[in-house]
Amino acid sequence: MAGAIPSNRPIRWVSFDLDGTLLDTVDDLHAACAGMLADLGRPVLSVADIRRGVGRGMKVLVDRCLVGEGRTPADVLGQGIERFQHHYRRENGLNARFFGGVLEGLEAFRGMGLPLAVVTNKPIEFSDALLERTALHPYFARVLGGDSLPERKPSPAQILDVT
């Protein structure tokens, strides 16, 4: 089987992404985006719009909400990021939902004695807060956010740092 781990190599870590893998956080992101947009006098976007904009980090999400990826003036983007972070500090984790089987899977890995890590592009401040608010933090021996190292995903630096 291509890509299979050789049986003579022990598994040292099991790493997970956070948003969209362990937790559905789109409602929290939507609430923070809605607050940001209202603060800036912009129309609020739908949850579906926010879901389509998620996937490449906070800066890209804010940019997509304001004008469109890569087209938001730097000063407006800076204001948007500041307002988004303000609202997200309150909203982060309040409406997050576990994907099916997540808790059972984490328990199974813990039962096998495997150390677990979160590797995400979400800034560490928000990653730690989300894991605390959802009671997931105790499962993880390591948490690396998008600002934990000089490079973030898709660079392999975070995964290599964990192993």
PDB file of N, CA and C in Angstrom, residues 7-110:
ATOM      1  N   SER A   7       5.994  -1.089   9.271  1.00  0.00           N
ATOM      2  CA  SER A   7       5.653  -1.628  10.588  1.00  0.00           C
ATOM      3  C   SER A   7       6.814  -1.559  11.576  1.00  0.00           C
ATOM      4  N   ASN A   8       8.031  -1.393  11.087  1.00  0.00           N
ATOM      5  CA  ASN A   8       9.175  -1.309  11.990  1.00  0.00           C
ATOM      6  C   ASN A   8       9.461   0.125  12.446  1.00  0.00           C
ATOM      7  N   ARG A   9       8.658   1.086  12.000  1.00  0.00           N
ATOM      8  CA  ARG A   9       8.824   2.484  12.418  1.00  0.00           C
ATOM      9  C   ARG A   9       7.694   2.850  13.373  1.00  0.00           C
ATOM     10  N   PRO A  10       8.031   3.177  14.593  1.00  0.00           N
ATOM     11  CA  PRO A  10       6.962   3.522  15.541  1.00  0.00           C
ATOM     12  C   PRO A  10       6.337   4.879  15.207  1.00  0.00           C
ATOM     13  N   ILE A  11       5.068   4.989  15.482  1.00  0.00           N
ATOM     14  CA  ILE A  11       4.381   6.276  15.327  1.00  0.00           C
ATOM     15  C   ILE A  11       4.780   7.139  16.513  1.00  0.00           C
ATOM     16  N   ARG A  12       5.353   8.306  16.213  1.00  0.00           N
ATOM     17  CA  ARG A  12       5.815   9.187  17.289  1.00  0.00           C
ATOM     18  C   ARG A  12       4.773  10.215  17.687  1.00  0.00           C
ATOM     19  N   TRP A  13       3.983  10.697  16.745  1.00  0.00           N
ATOM     20  CA  TRP A  13       2.967  11.717  17.006  1.00  0.00           C
ATOM     21  C   TRP A  13       1.800  11.526  16.053  1.00  0.00           C
ATOM     22  N   VAL A  14       0.633  11.949  16.487  1.00  0.00           N
ATOM     23  CA  VAL A  14      -0.525  12.049  15.608  1.00  0.00           C
ATOM     24  C   VAL A  14      -0.931  13.516  15.640  1.00  0.00           C
ATOM     25  N   SER A  15      -0.910  14.154  14.474  1.00  0.00           N
ATOM     26  CA  SER A  15      -1.182  15.589  14.381  1.00  0.00           C
ATOM     27  C   SER A  15      -2.498  15.835  13.650  1.00  0.00           C
ATOM     28  N   PHE A  16      -3.222  16.851  14.121  1.00  0.00           N
ATOM     29  CA  PHE A  16      -4.516  17.215  13.557  1.00  0.00           C
ATOM     30  C   PHE A  16      -4.543  18.699  13.232  1.00  0.00           C
ATOM     31  N   ASP A  17      -5.250  19.038  12.172  1.00  0.00           N
ATOM     32  CA  ASP A  17      -5.639  20.417  11.949  1.00  0.00           C
ATOM     33  C   ASP A  17      -6.790  20.687  12.917  1.00  0.00           C
ATOM     34  N   LEU A  18      -7.189  21.931  13.055  1.00  0.00           N
ATOM     35  CA  LEU A  18      -8.201  22.280  14.054  1.00  0.00           C
ATOM     36  C   LEU A  18      -9.538  22.593  13.386  1.00  0.00           C
ATOM     37  N   ASP A  19      -9.641  23.757  12.783  1.00  0.00           N
ATOM     38  CA  ASP A  19     -10.885  24.168  12.133  1.00  0.00           C
ATOM     39  C   ASP A  19     -11.147  23.301  10.904  1.00  0.00           C
ATOM     40  N   GLY A  20     -12.342  22.783  10.802  1.00  0.00           N
ATOM     41  CA  GLY A  20     -12.700  21.984   9.652  1.00  0.00           C
ATOM     42  C   GLY A  20     -12.249  20.542   9.740  1.00  0.00           C
ATOM     43  N   THR A  21     -11.521  20.185  10.780  1.00  0.00           N
ATOM     44  CA  THR A  21     -11.074  18.807  10.985  1.00  0.00           C
ATOM     45  C   THR A  21     -11.621  18.270  12.303  1.00  0.00           C
ATOM     46  N   LEU A  22     -11.267  18.923  13.395  1.00  0.00           N
ATOM     47  CA  LEU A  22     -11.797  18.536  14.703  1.00  0.00           C
ATOM     48  C   LEU A  22     -13.117  19.236  14.993  1.00  0.00           C
ATOM     49  N   LEU A  23     -13.194  20.496  14.595  1.00  0.00           N
ATOM     50  CA  LEU A  23     -14.353  21.329  14.941  1.00  0.00           C
ATOM     51  C   LEU A  23     -14.883  22.087  13.732  1.00  0.00           C
ATOM     52  N   ASP A  24     -16.198  22.206  13.675  1.00  0.00           N
ATOM     53  CA  ASP A  24     -16.840  23.097  12.711  1.00  0.00           C
ATOM     54  C   ASP A  24     -16.994  24.435  13.425  1.00  0.00           C
ATOM     55  N   THR A  25     -16.222  25.412  13.007  1.00  0.00           N
ATOM     56  CA  THR A  25     -16.174  26.712  13.690  1.00  0.00           C
ATOM     57  C   THR A  25     -16.762  27.834  12.844  1.00  0.00           C
ATOM     58  N   VAL A  26     -17.458  27.492  11.772  1.00  0.00           N
ATOM     59  CA  VAL A  26     -17.923  28.528  10.851  1.00  0.00           C
ATOM     60  C   VAL A  26     -18.880  29.511  11.524  1.00  0.00           C
ATOM     61  N   ASP A  27     -19.700  29.060  12.476  1.00  0.00           N
ATOM     62  CA  ASP A  27     -20.620  29.996  13.136  1.00  0.00           C
ATOM     63  C   ASP A  27     -19.868  31.024  13.976  1.00  0.00           C
ATOM     64  N   ASP A  28     -18.784  30.617  14.614  1.00  0.00           N
ATOM     65  CA  ASP A  28     -17.952  31.570  15.364  1.00  0.00           C
ATOM     66  C   ASP A  28     -17.286  32.566  14.420  1.00  0.00           C
ATOM     67  N   LEU A  29     -16.771  32.057  13.316  1.00  0.00           N
ATOM     68  CA  LEU A  29     -16.136  32.928  12.329  1.00  0.00           C
ATOM     69  C   LEU A  29     -17.157  33.893  11.731  1.00  0.00           C
ATOM     70  N   HIS A  30     -18.351  33.404  11.464  1.00  0.00           N
ATOM     71  CA  HIS A  30     -19.401  34.263  10.927  1.00  0.00           C
ATOM     72  C   HIS A  30     -19.736  35.381  11.903  1.00  0.00           C
ATOM     73  N   ALA A  31     -19.888  35.054  13.179  1.00  0.00           N
ATOM     74  CA  ALA A  31     -20.213  36.075  14.176  1.00  0.00           C
ATOM     75  C   ALA A  31     -19.120  37.138  14.255  1.00  0.00           C
ATOM     76  N   ALA A  32     -17.853  36.722  14.206  1.00  0.00           N
ATOM     77  CA  ALA A  32     -16.744  37.683  14.258  1.00  0.00           C
ATOM     78  C   ALA A  32     -16.700  38.528  12.987  1.00  0.00           C
ATOM     79  N   CYS A  33     -16.944  37.903  11.844  1.00  0.00           N
ATOM     80  CA  CYS A  33     -16.974  38.654  10.578  1.00  0.00           C
ATOM     81  C   CYS A  33     -18.134  39.635  10.565  1.00  0.00           C
ATOM     82  N   ALA A  34     -19.294  39.208  11.062  1.00  0.00           N
ATOM     83  CA  ALA A  34     -20.459  40.097  11.112  1.00  0.00           C
ATOM     84  C   ALA A  34     -20.167  41.317  11.983  1.00  0.00           C
ATOM     85  N   GLY A  35     -19.545  41.108  13.126  1.00  0.00           N
ATOM     86  CA  GLY A  35     -19.176  42.232  13.991  1.00  0.00           C
ATOM     87  C   GLY A  35     -18.193  43.165  13.326  1.00  0.00           C
ATOM     88  N   MET A  36     -17.179  42.594  12.669  1.00  0.00           N
ATOM     89  CA  MET A  36     -16.190  43.394  11.961  1.00  0.00           C
ATOM     90  C   MET A  36     -16.844  44.218  10.864  1.00  0.00           C
ATOM     91  N   LEU A  37     -17.662  43.573  10.057  1.00  0.00           N
ATOM     92  CA  LEU A  37     -18.300  44.273   8.947  1.00  0.00           C
ATOM     93  C   LEU A  37     -19.228  45.372   9.446  1.00  0.00           C
ATOM     94  N   ALA A  38     -19.974  45.119  10.493  1.00  0.00           N
ATOM     95  CA  ALA A  38     -20.849  46.146  11.069  1.00  0.00           C
ATOM     96  C   ALA A  38     -20.025  47.324  11.573  1.00  0.00           C
ATOM     97  N   ASP A  39     -18.904  47.032  12.251  1.00  0.00           N
ATOM     98  CA  ASP A  39     -18.031  48.100  12.751  1.00  0.00           C
ATOM     99  C   ASP A  39     -17.519  48.987  11.618  1.00  0.00           C
ATOM    100  N   LEU A  40     -17.307  48.387  10.455  1.00  0.00           N
ATOM    101  CA  LEU A  40     -16.754  49.115   9.310  1.00  0.00           C
ATOM    102  C   LEU A  40     -17.844  49.631   8.370  1.00  0.00           C
ATOM    103  N   GLY A  41     -19.109  49.496   8.794  1.00  0.00           N
ATOM    104  CA  GLY A  41     -20.220  50.003   7.992  1.00  0.00           C
ATOM    105  C   GLY A  41     -20.464  49.214   6.715  1.00  0.00           C
ATOM    106  N   ARG A  42     -20.141  47.956   6.733  1.00  0.00           N
ATOM    107  CA  ARG A  42     -20.312  47.092   5.558  1.00  0.00           C
ATOM    108  C   ARG A  42     -21.467  46.136   5.783  1.00  0.00           C
ATOM    109  N   PRO A  43     -22.093  45.660   4.710  1.00  0.00           N
ATOM    110  CA  PRO A  43     -23.171  44.679   4.880  1.00  0.00           C
ATOM    111  C   PRO A  43     -22.639  43.343   5.388  1.00  0.00           C
ATOM    112  N   VAL A  44     -23.416  42.696   6.226  1.00  0.00           N
ATOM    113  CA  VAL A  44     -23.049  41.399   6.792  1.00  0.00           C
ATOM    114  C   VAL A  44     -23.243  40.330   5.727  1.00  0.00           C
ATOM    115  N   LEU A  45     -22.322  39.393   5.686  1.00  0.00           N
ATOM    116  CA  LEU A  45     -22.372  38.279   4.742  1.00  0.00           C
ATOM    117  C   LEU A  45     -23.068  37.079   5.385  1.00  0.00           C
ATOM    118  N   SER A  46     -23.521  36.164   4.561  1.00  0.00           N
ATOM    119  CA  SER A  46     -24.196  34.960   5.060  1.00  0.00           C
ATOM    120  C   SER A  46     -23.173  33.963   5.608  1.00  0.00           C
ATOM    121  N   VAL A  47     -23.678  33.008   6.356  1.00  0.00           N
ATOM    122  CA  VAL A  47     -22.823  31.922   6.842  1.00  0.00           C
ATOM    123  C   VAL A  47     -22.207  31.183   5.651  1.00  0.00           C
ATOM    124  N   ALA A  48     -23.003  30.968   4.608  1.00  0.00           N
ATOM    125  CA  ALA A  48     -22.494  30.281   3.415  1.00  0.00           C
ATOM    126  C   ALA A  48     -21.339  31.058   2.780  1.00  0.00           C
ATOM    127  N   ASP A  49     -21.448  32.395   2.742  1.00  0.00           N
ATOM    128  CA  ASP A  49     -20.353  33.210   2.206  1.00  0.00           C
ATOM    129  C   ASP A  49     -19.089  33.036   3.043  1.00  0.00           C
ATOM    130  N   ILE A  50     -19.252  33.022   4.355  1.00  0.00           N
ATOM    131  CA  ILE A  50     -18.092  32.862   5.245  1.00  0.00           C
ATOM    132  C   ILE A  50     -17.495  31.468   5.056  1.00  0.00           C
ATOM    133  N   ARG A  51     -18.337  30.453   4.985  1.00  0.00           N
ATOM    134  CA  ARG A  51     -17.834  29.086   4.787  1.00  0.00           C
ATOM    135  C   ARG A  51     -16.994  29.003   3.503  1.00  0.00           C
ATOM    136  N   ARG A  52     -17.446  29.671   2.443  1.00  0.00           N
ATOM    137  CA  ARG A  52     -16.674  29.670   1.188  1.00  0.00           C
ATOM    138  C   ARG A  52     -15.355  30.434   1.343  1.00  0.00           C
ATOM    139  N   GLY A  53     -15.292  31.405   2.254  1.00  0.00           N
ATOM    140  CA  GLY A  53     -14.086  32.212   2.421  1.00  0.00           C
ATOM    141  C   GLY A  53     -13.051  31.647   3.352  1.00  0.00           C
ATOM    142  N   VAL A  54     -13.395  30.585   4.066  1.00  0.00           N
ATOM    143  CA  VAL A  54     -12.501  29.977   5.048  1.00  0.00           C
ATOM    144  C   VAL A  54     -11.504  29.073   4.343  1.00  0.00           C
ATOM    145  N   GLY A  55     -10.311  28.979   4.915  1.00  0.00           N
ATOM    146  CA  GLY A  55      -9.388  27.978   4.412  1.00  0.00           C
ATOM    147  C   GLY A  55      -7.960  28.418   4.243  1.00  0.00           C
ATOM    148  N   ARG A  56      -7.707  29.704   4.259  1.00  0.00           N
ATOM    149  CA  ARG A  56      -6.312  30.125   4.070  1.00  0.00           C
ATOM    150  C   ARG A  56      -5.864  31.104   5.143  1.00  0.00           C
ATOM    151  N   GLY A  57      -6.575  31.126   6.261  1.00  0.00           N
ATOM    152  CA  GLY A  57      -6.165  31.960   7.378  1.00  0.00           C
ATOM    153  C   GLY A  57      -7.021  33.203   7.544  1.00  0.00           C
ATOM    154  N   MET A  58      -6.823  33.840   8.689  1.00  0.00           N
ATOM    155  CA  MET A  58      -7.628  34.993   9.085  1.00  0.00           C
ATOM    156  C   MET A  58      -7.475  36.161   8.121  1.00  0.00           C
ATOM    157  N   LYS A  59      -6.263  36.473   7.735  1.00  0.00           N
ATOM    158  CA  LYS A  59      -6.036  37.627   6.860  1.00  0.00           C
ATOM    159  C   LYS A  59      -6.788  37.459   5.543  1.00  0.00           C
ATOM    160  N   VAL A  60      -6.735  36.279   4.970  1.00  0.00           N
ATOM    161  CA  VAL A  60      -7.417  36.022   3.707  1.00  0.00           C
ATOM    162  C   VAL A  60      -8.929  36.084   3.908  1.00  0.00           C
ATOM    163  N   LEU A  61      -9.434  35.535   5.005  1.00  0.00           N
ATOM    164  CA  LEU A  61     -10.868  35.592   5.282  1.00  0.00           C
ATOM    165  C   LEU A  61     -11.341  37.037   5.388  1.00  0.00           C
ATOM    166  N   VAL A  62     -10.626  37.848   6.142  1.00  0.00           N
ATOM    167  CA  VAL A  62     -10.999  39.259   6.294  1.00  0.00           C
ATOM    168  C   VAL A  62     -10.937  39.964   4.948  1.00  0.00           C
ATOM    169  N   ASP A  63      -9.899  39.714   4.190  1.00  0.00           N
ATOM    170  CA  ASP A  63      -9.753  40.305   2.855  1.00  0.00           C
ATOM    171  C   ASP A  63     -10.935  39.920   1.967  1.00  0.00           C
ATOM    172  N   ARG A  64     -11.289  38.649   1.986  1.00  0.00           N
ATOM    173  CA  ARG A  64     -12.412  38.184   1.171  1.00  0.00           C
ATOM    174  C   ARG A  64     -13.726  38.832   1.603  1.00  0.00           C
ATOM    175  N   CYS A  65     -13.891  39.063   2.894  1.00  0.00           N
ATOM    176  CA  CYS A  65     -15.112  39.703   3.405  1.00  0.00           C
ATOM    177  C   CYS A  65     -15.204  41.170   2.989  1.00  0.00           C
ATOM    178  N   LEU A  66     -14.074  41.833   2.899  1.00  0.00           N
ATOM    179  CA  LEU A  66     -14.079  43.277   2.658  1.00  0.00           C
ATOM    180  C   LEU A  66     -14.193  43.638   1.185  1.00  0.00           C
ATOM    181  N   VAL A  67     -13.288  43.188   0.372  1.00  0.00           N
ATOM    182  CA  VAL A  67     -13.286  43.581  -1.043  1.00  0.00           C
ATOM    183  C   VAL A  67     -13.154  42.357  -1.933  1.00  0.00           C
ATOM    184  N   GLY A  68     -12.221  41.567  -1.638  1.00  0.00           N
ATOM    185  CA  GLY A  68     -11.951  40.394  -2.464  1.00  0.00           C
ATOM    186  C   GLY A  68     -10.481  40.119  -2.394  1.00  0.00           C
ATOM    187  N   GLU A  69     -10.126  38.881  -2.377  1.00  0.00           N
ATOM    188  CA  GLU A  69      -8.765  38.459  -2.093  1.00  0.00           C
ATOM    189  C   GLU A  69      -7.720  39.253  -2.863  1.00  0.00           C
ATOM    190  N   GLY A  70      -6.854  39.906  -2.089  1.00  0.00           N
ATOM    191  CA  GLY A  70      -5.747  40.658  -2.658  1.00  0.00           C
ATOM    192  C   GLY A  70      -6.084  42.051  -3.144  1.00  0.00           C
ATOM    193  N   ARG A  71      -7.344  42.467  -2.996  1.00  0.00           N
ATOM    194  CA  ARG A  71      -7.724  43.772  -3.527  1.00  0.00           C
ATOM    195  C   ARG A  71      -8.055  44.799  -2.443  1.00  0.00           C
ATOM    196  N   THR A  72      -8.078  44.402  -1.187  1.00  0.00           N
ATOM    197  CA  THR A  72      -8.404  45.325  -0.108  1.00  0.00           C
ATOM    198  C   THR A  72      -7.203  46.218   0.178  1.00  0.00           C
ATOM    199  N   PRO A  73      -7.382  47.545   0.198  1.00  0.00           N
ATOM    200  CA  PRO A  73      -6.271  48.434   0.560  1.00  0.00           C
ATOM    201  C   PRO A  73      -5.697  48.065   1.930  1.00  0.00           C
ATOM    202  N   ALA A  74      -4.398  48.207   2.073  1.00  0.00           N
ATOM    203  CA  ALA A  74      -3.696  47.766   3.289  1.00  0.00           C
ATOM    204  C   ALA A  74      -4.268  48.389   4.554  1.00  0.00           C
ATOM    205  N   ASP A  75      -4.609  49.682   4.527  1.00  0.00           N
ATOM    206  CA  ASP A  75      -5.130  50.314   5.745  1.00  0.00           C
ATOM    207  C   ASP A  75      -6.501  49.762   6.122  1.00  0.00           C
ATOM    208  N   VAL A  76      -7.337  49.501   5.131  1.00  0.00           N
ATOM    209  CA  VAL A  76      -8.661  48.922   5.391  1.00  0.00           C
ATOM    210  C   VAL A  76      -8.514  47.481   5.885  1.00  0.00           C
ATOM    211  N   LEU A  77      -7.607  46.725   5.273  1.00  0.00           N
ATOM    212  CA  LEU A  77      -7.361  45.355   5.707  1.00  0.00           C
ATOM    213  C   LEU A  77      -6.869  45.336   7.151  1.00  0.00           C
ATOM    214  N   GLY A  78      -5.985  46.244   7.503  1.00  0.00           N
ATOM    215  CA  GLY A  78      -5.504  46.339   8.889  1.00  0.00           C
ATOM    216  C   GLY A  78      -6.621  46.619   9.871  1.00  0.00           C
ATOM    217  N   GLN A  79      -7.508  47.547   9.511  1.00  0.00           N
ATOM    218  CA  GLN A  79      -8.673  47.827  10.367  1.00  0.00           C
ATOM    219  C   GLN A  79      -9.561  46.599  10.476  1.00  0.00           C
ATOM    220  N   GLY A  80      -9.777  45.932   9.363  1.00  0.00           N
ATOM    221  CA  GLY A  80     -10.618  44.741   9.361  1.00  0.00           C
ATOM    222  C   GLY A  80     -10.054  43.646  10.252  1.00  0.00           C
ATOM    223  N   ILE A  81      -8.758  43.413  10.162  1.00  0.00           N
ATOM    224  CA  ILE A  81      -8.120  42.386  11.000  1.00  0.00           C
ATOM    225  C   ILE A  81      -8.258  42.746  12.470  1.00  0.00           C
ATOM    226  N   GLU A  82      -8.014  44.007  12.804  1.00  0.00           N
ATOM    227  CA  GLU A  82      -8.124  44.435  14.205  1.00  0.00           C
ATOM    228  C   GLU A  82      -9.545  44.231  14.720  1.00  0.00           C
ATOM    229  N   ARG A  83     -10.548  44.614  13.940  1.00  0.00           N
ATOM    230  CA  ARG A  83     -11.950  44.474  14.360  1.00  0.00           C
ATOM    231  C   ARG A  83     -12.358  43.005  14.407  1.00  0.00           C
ATOM    232  N   PHE A  84     -11.897  42.213  13.443  1.00  0.00           N
ATOM    233  CA  PHE A  84     -12.192  40.777  13.458  1.00  0.00           C
ATOM    234  C   PHE A  84     -11.641  40.147  14.733  1.00  0.00           C
ATOM    235  N   GLN A  85     -10.377  40.425  15.055  1.00  0.00           N
ATOM    236  CA  GLN A  85      -9.764  39.848  16.253  1.00  0.00           C
ATOM    237  C   GLN A  85     -10.510  40.267  17.516  1.00  0.00           C
ATOM    238  N   HIS A  86     -10.919  41.511  17.558  1.00  0.00           N
ATOM    239  CA  HIS A  86     -11.694  42.008  18.712  1.00  0.00           C
ATOM    240  C   HIS A  86     -12.941  41.144  18.915  1.00  0.00           C
ATOM    241  N   HIS A  87     -13.691  40.929  17.860  1.00  0.00           N
ATOM    242  CA  HIS A  87     -14.924  40.140  17.965  1.00  0.00           C
ATOM    243  C   HIS A  87     -14.638  38.650  18.152  1.00  0.00           C
ATOM    244  N   TYR A  88     -13.589  38.163  17.511  1.00  0.00           N
ATOM    245  CA  TYR A  88     -13.295  36.734  17.596  1.00  0.00           C
ATOM    246  C   TYR A  88     -12.840  36.334  18.991  1.00  0.00           C
ATOM    247  N   ARG A  89     -12.211  37.223  19.707  1.00  0.00           N
ATOM    248  CA  ARG A  89     -11.828  36.902  21.090  1.00  0.00           C
ATOM    249  C   ARG A  89     -13.060  36.528  21.916  1.00  0.00           C
ATOM    250  N   ARG A  90     -14.177  37.128  21.611  1.00  0.00           N
ATOM    251  CA  ARG A  90     -15.423  36.830  22.325  1.00  0.00           C
ATOM    252  C   ARG A  90     -16.117  35.600  21.732  1.00  0.00           C
ATOM    253  N   GLU A  91     -16.142  35.482  20.423  1.00  0.00           N
ATOM    254  CA  GLU A  91     -16.944  34.456  19.740  1.00  0.00           C
ATOM    255  C   GLU A  91     -16.264  33.098  19.616  1.00  0.00           C
ATOM    256  N   ASN A  92     -14.956  33.076  19.632  1.00  0.00           N
ATOM    257  CA  ASN A  92     -14.165  31.875  19.384  1.00  0.00           C
ATOM    258  C   ASN A  92     -14.576  30.736  20.326  1.00  0.00           C
ATOM    259  N   GLY A  93     -15.154  29.700  19.760  1.00  0.00           N
ATOM    260  CA  GLY A  93     -15.518  28.511  20.522  1.00  0.00           C
ATOM    261  C   GLY A  93     -16.924  28.502  21.074  1.00  0.00           C
ATOM    262  N   LEU A  94     -17.629  29.625  20.998  1.00  0.00           N
ATOM    263  CA  LEU A  94     -18.970  29.670  21.598  1.00  0.00           C
ATOM    264  C   LEU A  94     -19.970  28.791  20.863  1.00  0.00           C
ATOM    265  N   ASN A  95     -19.834  28.673  19.557  1.00  0.00           N
ATOM    266  CA  ASN A  95     -20.763  27.869  18.760  1.00  0.00           C
ATOM    267  C   ASN A  95     -20.070  26.767  17.979  1.00  0.00           C
ATOM    268  N   ALA A  96     -18.839  26.461  18.335  1.00  0.00           N
ATOM    269  CA  ALA A  96     -18.095  25.403  17.645  1.00  0.00           C
ATOM    270  C   ALA A  96     -18.756  24.054  17.922  1.00  0.00           C
ATOM    271  N   ARG A  97     -18.766  23.207  16.896  1.00  0.00           N
ATOM    272  CA  ARG A  97     -19.357  21.877  17.018  1.00  0.00           C
ATOM    273  C   ARG A  97     -18.328  20.822  16.631  1.00  0.00           C
ATOM    274  N   PHE A  98     -18.317  19.742  17.398  1.00  0.00           N
ATOM    275  CA  PHE A  98     -17.441  18.622  17.077  1.00  0.00           C
ATOM    276  C   PHE A  98     -17.955  17.911  15.832  1.00  0.00           C
ATOM    277  N   PHE A  99     -17.044  17.514  14.980  1.00  0.00           N
ATOM    278  CA  PHE A  99     -17.408  16.624  13.892  1.00  0.00           C
ATOM    279  C   PHE A  99     -17.608  15.225  14.482  1.00  0.00           C
ATOM    280  N   GLY A 100     -18.437  14.441  13.829  1.00  0.00           N
ATOM    281  CA  GLY A 100     -18.736  13.103  14.318  1.00  0.00           C
ATOM    282  C   GLY A 100     -17.491  12.256  14.508  1.00  0.00           C
ATOM    283  N   GLY A 101     -17.430  11.582  15.635  1.00  0.00           N
ATOM    284  CA  GLY A 101     -16.352  10.654  15.929  1.00  0.00           C
ATOM    285  C   GLY A 101     -15.083  11.277  16.471  1.00  0.00           C
ATOM    286  N   VAL A 102     -15.040  12.599  16.579  1.00  0.00           N
ATOM    287  CA  VAL A 102     -13.804  13.263  17.026  1.00  0.00           C
ATOM    288  C   VAL A 102     -13.436  12.848  18.448  1.00  0.00           C
ATOM    289  N   LEU A 103     -14.361  12.962  19.371  1.00  0.00           N
ATOM    290  CA  LEU A 103     -14.034  12.631  20.767  1.00  0.00           C
ATOM    291  C   LEU A 103     -13.685  11.150  20.923  1.00  0.00           C
ATOM    292  N   GLU A 104     -14.413  10.296  20.241  1.00  0.00           N
ATOM    293  CA  GLU A 104     -14.118   8.863  20.299  1.00  0.00           C
ATOM    294  C   GLU A 104     -12.731   8.574  19.720  1.00  0.00           C
ATOM    295  N   GLY A 105     -12.403   9.243  18.634  1.00  0.00           N
ATOM    296  CA  GLY A 105     -11.092   9.049  18.027  1.00  0.00           C
ATOM    297  C   GLY A 105      -9.959   9.530  18.919  1.00  0.00           C
ATOM    298  N   LEU A 106     -10.145  10.698  19.515  1.00  0.00           N
ATOM    299  CA  LEU A 106      -9.113  11.217  20.424  1.00  0.00           C
ATOM    300  C   LEU A 106      -8.929  10.294  21.619  1.00  0.00           C
ATOM    301  N   GLU A 107     -10.031   9.776  22.155  1.00  0.00           N
ATOM    302  CA  GLU A 107      -9.944   8.831  23.275  1.00  0.00           C
ATOM    303  C   GLU A 107      -9.205   7.567  22.851  1.00  0.00           C
ATOM    304  N   ALA A 108      -9.479   7.089  21.649  1.00  0.00           N
ATOM    305  CA  ALA A 108      -8.803   5.877  21.164  1.00  0.00           C
ATOM    306  C   ALA A 108      -7.304   6.107  21.024  1.00  0.00           C
ATOM    307  N   PHE A 109      -6.922   7.240  20.439  1.00  0.00           N
ATOM    308  CA  PHE A 109      -5.491   7.541  20.317  1.00  0.00           C
ATOM    309  C   PHE A 109      -4.843   7.675  21.690  1.00  0.00           C
ATOM    310  N   ARG A 110      -5.540   8.333  22.612  1.00  0.00           N
ATOM    311  CA  ARG A 110      -4.996   8.478  23.965  1.00  0.00           C
ATOM    312  C   ARG A 110      -4.840   7.105  24.612  1.00  0.00           C
TER     313      ARG A 110
END
